[in-house]
mmCIF file of C-alpha atoms in Angstrom:
data_model
loop_
_atom_site.group_PDB
_atom_site.id
_atom_site.type_symbol
_atom_site.label_atom_id
_atom_site.label_comp_id
_atom_site.label_asym_id
_atom_site.label_seq_id
_atom_site.Cartn_x
_atom_site.Cartn_y
_atom_site.Cartn_z
ATOM 1 C CA UNK A 1 10.021 -5.550 -16.720
ATOM 2 C CA UNK A 2 9.362 -7.303 -13.407
ATOM 3 C CA UNK A 3 8.971 -5.181 -10.294
ATOM 4 C CA UNK A 4 9.931 -6.452 -6.837
ATOM 5 C CA UNK A 5 8.389 -4.980 -3.697
ATOM 6 C CA UNK A 6 9.272 -5.883 -0.122
ATOM 7 C CA UNK A 7 7.748 -5.470 3.324
ATOM 8 C CA UNK A 8 9.946 -5.586 6.407
ATOM 9 C CA UNK A 9 8.332 -6.130 9.800
ATOM 10 C CA UNK A 10 10.526 -5.531 12.829
ATOM 11 C CA UNK A 11 9.650 -6.265 16.455
ATOM 12 C CA UNK A 12 11.434 -4.624 19.369
ATOM 13 C CA UNK A 13 12.390 -8.077 20.668
ATOM 14 C CA UNK A 14 14.867 -8.322 17.788
ATOM 15 C CA UNK A 15 12.657 -10.270 15.383
ATOM 16 C CA UNK A 16 12.825 -9.093 11.771
ATOM 17 C CA UNK A 17 11.004 -10.640 8.829
ATOM 18 C CA UNK A 18 10.992 -9.578 5.190
ATOM 19 C CA UNK A 19 8.537 -10.714 2.531
ATOM 20 C CA UNK A 20 9.001 -9.968 -1.157
ATOM 21 C CA UNK A 21 6.930 -10.371 -4.294
ATOM 22 C CA UNK A 22 7.790 -9.860 -7.954
ATOM 23 C CA UNK A 23 5.061 -8.966 -10.440
ATOM 24 C CA UNK A 24 4.577 -7.018 -13.656
ATOM 25 C CA UNK A 25 2.796 -3.840 -12.581
ATOM 26 C CA UNK A 26 2.510 -1.465 -9.646
ATOM 27 C CA UNK A 27 -0.010 1.228 -8.766
ATOM 28 C CA UNK A 28 1.638 4.242 -7.132
ATOM 29 C CA UNK A 29 -0.347 7.006 -5.469
ATOM 30 C CA UNK A 30 1.232 10.075 -3.879
ATOM 31 C CA UNK A 31 -1.566 12.505 -3.167
ATOM 32 C CA UNK A 32 -1.959 15.608 -1.007
ATOM 33 C CA UNK A 33 -5.296 15.507 0.812
ATOM 34 C CA UNK A 34 -6.322 19.068 1.529
ATOM 35 C CA UNK A 35 -7.002 20.254 5.066
ATOM 36 C CA UNK A 36 -10.711 19.933 5.952
ATOM 37 C CA UNK A 37 -11.354 18.116 2.665
ATOM 38 C CA UNK A 38 -14.489 15.964 2.515
ATOM 39 C CA UNK A 39 -14.582 13.133 -0.013
ATOM 40 C CA UNK A 40 -11.641 14.439 -2.029
ATOM 41 C CA UNK A 41 -11.461 12.170 -5.060
ATOM 42 C CA UNK A 42 -8.400 10.197 -6.125
ATOM 43 C CA UNK A 43 -8.711 8.465 -9.490
ATOM 44 C CA UNK A 44 -7.690 4.822 -9.280
ATOM 45 C CA UNK A 45 -9.028 1.387 -10.171
ATOM 46 C CA UNK A 46 -7.863 -1.903 -8.693
ATOM 47 C CA UNK A 47 -8.744 -5.450 -9.697
ATOM 48 C CA UNK A 48 -8.554 -7.107 -6.294
ATOM 49 C CA UNK A 49 -7.792 -10.539 -7.735
ATOM 50 C CA UNK A 50 -4.462 -9.122 -8.953
ATOM 51 C CA UNK A 51 -3.246 -7.726 -5.631
ATOM 52 C CA UNK A 52 0.042 -9.312 -4.567
ATOM 53 C CA UNK A 53 1.069 -6.648 -2.059
ATOM 54 C CA UNK A 54 -0.683 -3.584 -0.611
ATOM 55 C CA UNK A 55 0.806 -0.741 1.444
ATOM 56 C CA UNK A 56 -0.805 2.532 2.539
ATOM 57 C CA UNK A 57 0.275 5.316 4.907
ATOM 58 C CA UNK A 58 -0.573 8.954 5.626
ATOM 59 C CA UNK A 59 1.418 11.473 7.608
ATOM 60 C CA UNK A 60 -1.842 12.813 9.093
ATOM 61 C CA UNK A 61 -4.974 11.110 10.405
ATOM 62 C CA UNK A 62 -7.420 10.785 7.503
ATOM 63 C CA UNK A 63 -10.218 8.533 6.270
ATOM 64 C CA UNK A 64 -9.685 6.680 3.001
ATOM 65 C CA UNK A 65 -12.734 5.063 1.401
ATOM 66 C CA UNK A 66 -12.123 2.726 -1.528
ATOM 67 C CA UNK A 67 -15.253 2.917 -3.657
ATOM 68 C CA UNK A 68 -16.660 -0.242 -5.241
ATOM 69 C CA UNK A 69 -19.851 -1.391 -6.910
ATOM 70 C CA UNK A 70 -20.763 -2.810 -3.516
ATOM 71 C CA UNK A 71 -20.004 -1.528 -0.005
ATOM 72 C CA UNK A 72 -16.962 0.823 0.161
ATOM 73 C CA UNK A 73 -13.900 -0.383 2.043
ATOM 74 C CA UNK A 74 -13.017 2.350 4.542
ATOM 75 C CA UNK A 75 -9.743 2.796 6.440
ATOM 76 C CA UNK A 76 -9.447 5.281 9.319
ATOM 77 C CA UNK A 77 -5.723 5.926 9.106
ATOM 78 C CA UNK A 78 -3.733 7.156 12.069
ATOM 79 C CA UNK A 79 -0.781 9.422 11.325
ATOM 80 C CA UNK A 80 2.331 7.529 10.236
ATOM 81 C CA UNK A 81 0.826 4.109 10.962
ATOM 82 C CA UNK A 82 0.972 1.995 7.792
ATOM 83 C CA UNK A 83 -1.611 -0.542 6.676
ATOM 84 C CA UNK A 84 -0.142 -3.484 4.787
ATOM 85 C CA UNK A 85 -1.214 -6.794 3.275
ATOM 86 C CA UNK A 86 0.482 -9.364 1.054
ATOM 87 C CA UNK A 87 -0.557 -12.566 -0.646
ATOM 88 C CA UNK A 88 0.439 -15.426 1.662
ATOM 89 C CA UNK A 89 0.095 -13.436 4.885
ATOM 90 C CA UNK A 90 -2.518 -15.903 6.221
ATOM 91 C CA UNK A 91 -4.877 -12.939 6.580
ATOM 92 C CA UNK A 92 -7.875 -12.297 4.358
ATOM 93 C CA UNK A 93 -7.497 -9.789 1.555
ATOM 94 C CA UNK A 94 -9.066 -6.611 3.026
ATOM 95 C CA UNK A 95 -10.798 -5.903 -0.289
ATOM 96 C CA UNK A 96 -13.885 -7.876 -1.315
ATOM 97 C CA UNK A 97 -14.870 -5.930 -4.440
ATOM 98 C CA UNK A 98 -12.906 -4.256 -7.217
ATOM 99 C CA UNK A 99 -12.015 -0.629 -6.514
ATOM 100 C CA UNK A 100 -13.501 1.991 -8.847
ATOM 101 C CA UNK A 101 -12.215 5.157 -7.145
ATOM 102 C CA UNK A 102 -10.970 6.518 -3.810
ATOM 103 C CA UNK A 103 -12.530 9.218 -1.618
ATOM 104 C CA UNK A 104 -10.510 10.840 1.157
ATOM 105 C CA UNK A 105 -11.609 12.958 4.101
ATOM 106 C CA UNK A 106 -9.224 15.062 6.179
ATOM 107 C CA UNK A 107 -10.815 16.712 9.219
ATOM 108 C CA UNK A 108 -7.507 18.221 10.320
ATOM 109 C CA UNK A 109 -6.237 21.769 9.897
ATOM 110 C CA UNK A 110 -3.198 20.702 7.867
ATOM 111 C CA UNK A 111 -2.781 19.005 4.500
ATOM 112 C CA UNK A 112 -2.055 15.281 4.598
ATOM 113 C CA UNK A 113 0.159 13.253 2.284
ATOM 114 C CA UNK A 114 -1.345 9.902 1.317
ATOM 115 C CA UNK A 115 0.883 7.230 -0.197
ATOM 116 C CA UNK A 116 -0.398 3.945 -1.591
ATOM 117 C CA UNK A 117 1.547 1.149 -3.301
ATOM 118 C CA UNK A 118 -0.217 -1.845 -4.842
ATOM 119 C CA UNK A 119 1.831 -4.567 -6.545
ATOM 120 C CA UNK A 120 -0.312 -6.301 -9.167
ATOM 121 C CA UNK A 121 -0.156 -9.757 -10.726
ATOM 122 C CA UNK A 122 -1.233 -8.939 -14.277
ATOM 123 C CA UNK A 123 -1.307 -12.608 -15.301
ATOM 124 C CA UNK A 124 -4.544 -13.021 -13.327
ATOM 125 C CA UNK A 125 -7.693 -12.960 -15.449
ATOM 126 C CA UNK A 126 -9.216 -9.509 -14.960
ATOM 127 C CA UNK A 127 -12.746 -10.836 -15.515
ATOM 128 C CA UNK A 128 -12.506 -13.336 -12.674
ATOM 129 C CA UNK A 129 -12.087 -10.919 -9.759
ATOM 130 C CA UNK A 130 -12.674 -12.417 -6.337
ATOM 131 C CA UNK A 131 -11.587 -11.965 -2.745
ATOM 132 C CA UNK A 132 -9.258 -14.948 -3.001
ATOM 133 C CA UNK A 133 -5.527 -14.318 -3.072
ATOM 134 C CA UNK A 134 -3.609 -14.263 -6.324
ATOM 135 C CA UNK A 135 -0.941 -16.824 -7.117
ATOM 136 C CA UNK A 136 2.025 -14.507 -6.904
ATOM 137 C CA UNK A 137 5.310 -15.839 -5.651
ATOM 138 C CA UNK A 138 5.983 -14.530 -2.170
ATOM 139 C CA UNK A 139 9.155 -15.397 -0.341
ATOM 140 C CA UNK A 140 10.043 -14.849 3.276
ATOM 141 C CA UNK A 141 13.422 -14.365 4.862
ATOM 142 C CA UNK A 142 14.592 -13.544 8.358
ATOM 143 C CA UNK A 143 17.553 -11.933 10.003
ATOM 144 C CA UNK A 144 19.182 -12.832 13.272
ATOM 145 C CA UNK A 145 19.726 -9.170 13.919
ATOM 146 C CA UNK A 146 16.973 -6.639 13.507
ATOM 147 C CA UNK A 147 19.454 -3.791 13.331
ATOM 148 C CA UNK A 148 21.443 -5.321 10.449
ATOM 149 C CA UNK A 149 18.348 -6.060 8.456
ATOM 150 C CA UNK A 150 16.784 -2.695 9.139
ATOM 151 C CA UNK A 151 19.952 -0.992 7.941
ATOM 152 C CA UNK A 152 20.013 -2.982 4.699
ATOM 153 C CA UNK A 153 16.373 -2.458 3.856
ATOM 154 C CA UNK A 154 15.042 1.030 3.374
ATOM 155 C CA UNK A 155 11.701 2.501 2.491
ATOM 156 C CA UNK A 156 11.072 3.935 -0.937
ATOM 157 C CA UNK A 157 8.607 6.467 0.427
ATOM 158 C CA UNK A 158 9.359 9.288 2.799
ATOM 159 C CA UNK A 159 6.281 8.600 4.860
ATOM 160 C CA UNK A 160 7.417 5.033 5.455
ATOM 161 C CA UNK A 161 10.638 6.373 6.881
ATOM 162 C CA UNK A 162 8.769 8.777 9.107
ATOM 163 C CA UNK A 163 6.464 6.075 10.320
ATOM 164 C CA UNK A 164 9.437 3.919 11.294
ATOM 165 C CA UNK A 165 11.236 6.758 13.001
ATOM 166 C CA UNK A 166 8.159 7.755 14.926
ATOM 167 C CA UNK A 167 7.523 4.238 16.159
ATOM 168 C CA UNK A 168 8.285 3.926 19.887
ATOM 169 C CA UNK A 169 11.120 1.539 20.798
ATOM 170 C CA UNK A 170 8.630 -0.772 22.465
ATOM 171 C CA UNK A 171 6.518 -1.186 19.337
ATOM 172 C CA UNK A 172 6.817 -3.048 16.059
ATOM 173 C CA UNK A 173 7.485 -1.324 12.755
ATOM 174 C CA UNK A 174 6.704 -1.949 9.116
ATOM 175 C CA UNK A 175 8.935 -0.826 6.260
ATOM 176 C CA UNK A 176 8.133 -0.903 2.558
ATOM 177 C CA UNK A 177 10.739 -0.971 -0.181
ATOM 178 C CA UNK A 178 10.587 -1.407 -3.919
ATOM 179 C CA UNK A 179 13.042 -2.303 -6.630
ATOM 180 C CA UNK A 180 12.930 -3.238 -10.297
ATOM 181 C CA UNK A 181 15.126 -5.128 -12.676
ATOM 182 C CA UNK A 182 15.922 -1.941 -14.585
ATOM 183 C CA UNK A 183 15.306 1.754 -14.321
ATOM 184 C CA UNK A 184 12.786 1.535 -17.136
ATOM 185 C CA UNK A 185 10.446 -0.600 -15.090
ATOM 186 C CA UNK A 186 9.964 2.244 -12.669
ATOM 187 C CA UNK A 187 8.260 4.164 -15.423
ATOM 188 C CA UNK A 188 5.800 1.316 -15.766
ATOM 189 C CA UNK A 189 4.356 2.190 -12.375
ATOM 190 C CA UNK A 190 0.907 3.704 -12.623
ATOM 191 C CA UNK A 191 0.622 7.244 -11.347
ATOM 192 C CA UNK A 192 -2.700 8.268 -9.843
ATOM 193 C CA UNK A 193 -3.950 11.788 -9.618
ATOM 194 C CA UNK A 194 -6.713 13.727 -7.970
ATOM 195 C CA UNK A 195 -10.122 14.258 -9.509
ATOM 196 C CA UNK A 196 -8.782 17.040 -11.692
ATOM 197 C CA UNK A 197 -6.468 14.532 -13.445
ATOM 198 C CA UNK A 198 -7.246 11.615 -15.694
ATOM 199 C CA UNK A 199 -8.032 8.213 -14.200
ATOM 200 C CA UNK A 200 -5.438 5.471 -14.063
#
């Protein structure tokens, strides 16, 4: 069943934009990164040529290193500040090599909750991975009122909500939401686990 994910970007000047993409598969990661953990492993693989939409957030400051057969792609996440990318954003896909695993480091004294959502275009040939964007259908819509749009679009992850609520009134915000054509499609989402669990 098709899965539709959306990103809503709201500016304090009253500008709200929503982009959506519908594809056949989604990678979902909800992982607790232990306090003072160094290179805690999260089992996940990503064919970067299939990425239609990417969203990542942590409620604590952590480092997330996506391992590849080349140079790892490392993100130094600030608490409750999401990182997002979608096909058609006019920005380069942040990933240049397929992801083979994820290593996380948390130098803080408290556990962190890492959440990652990757919408995948499974019609793309897996053997032809490249940094170019996939051909997923991405639509954009706007609202004349940021408050009305923000109230109609909600985040599917608790950390997304916290990131929006913690955003100062003078700053922009990013909200992620997901829906599917039926409840059964939610079960098609790939669950990732820590190193003690099996790989996706």
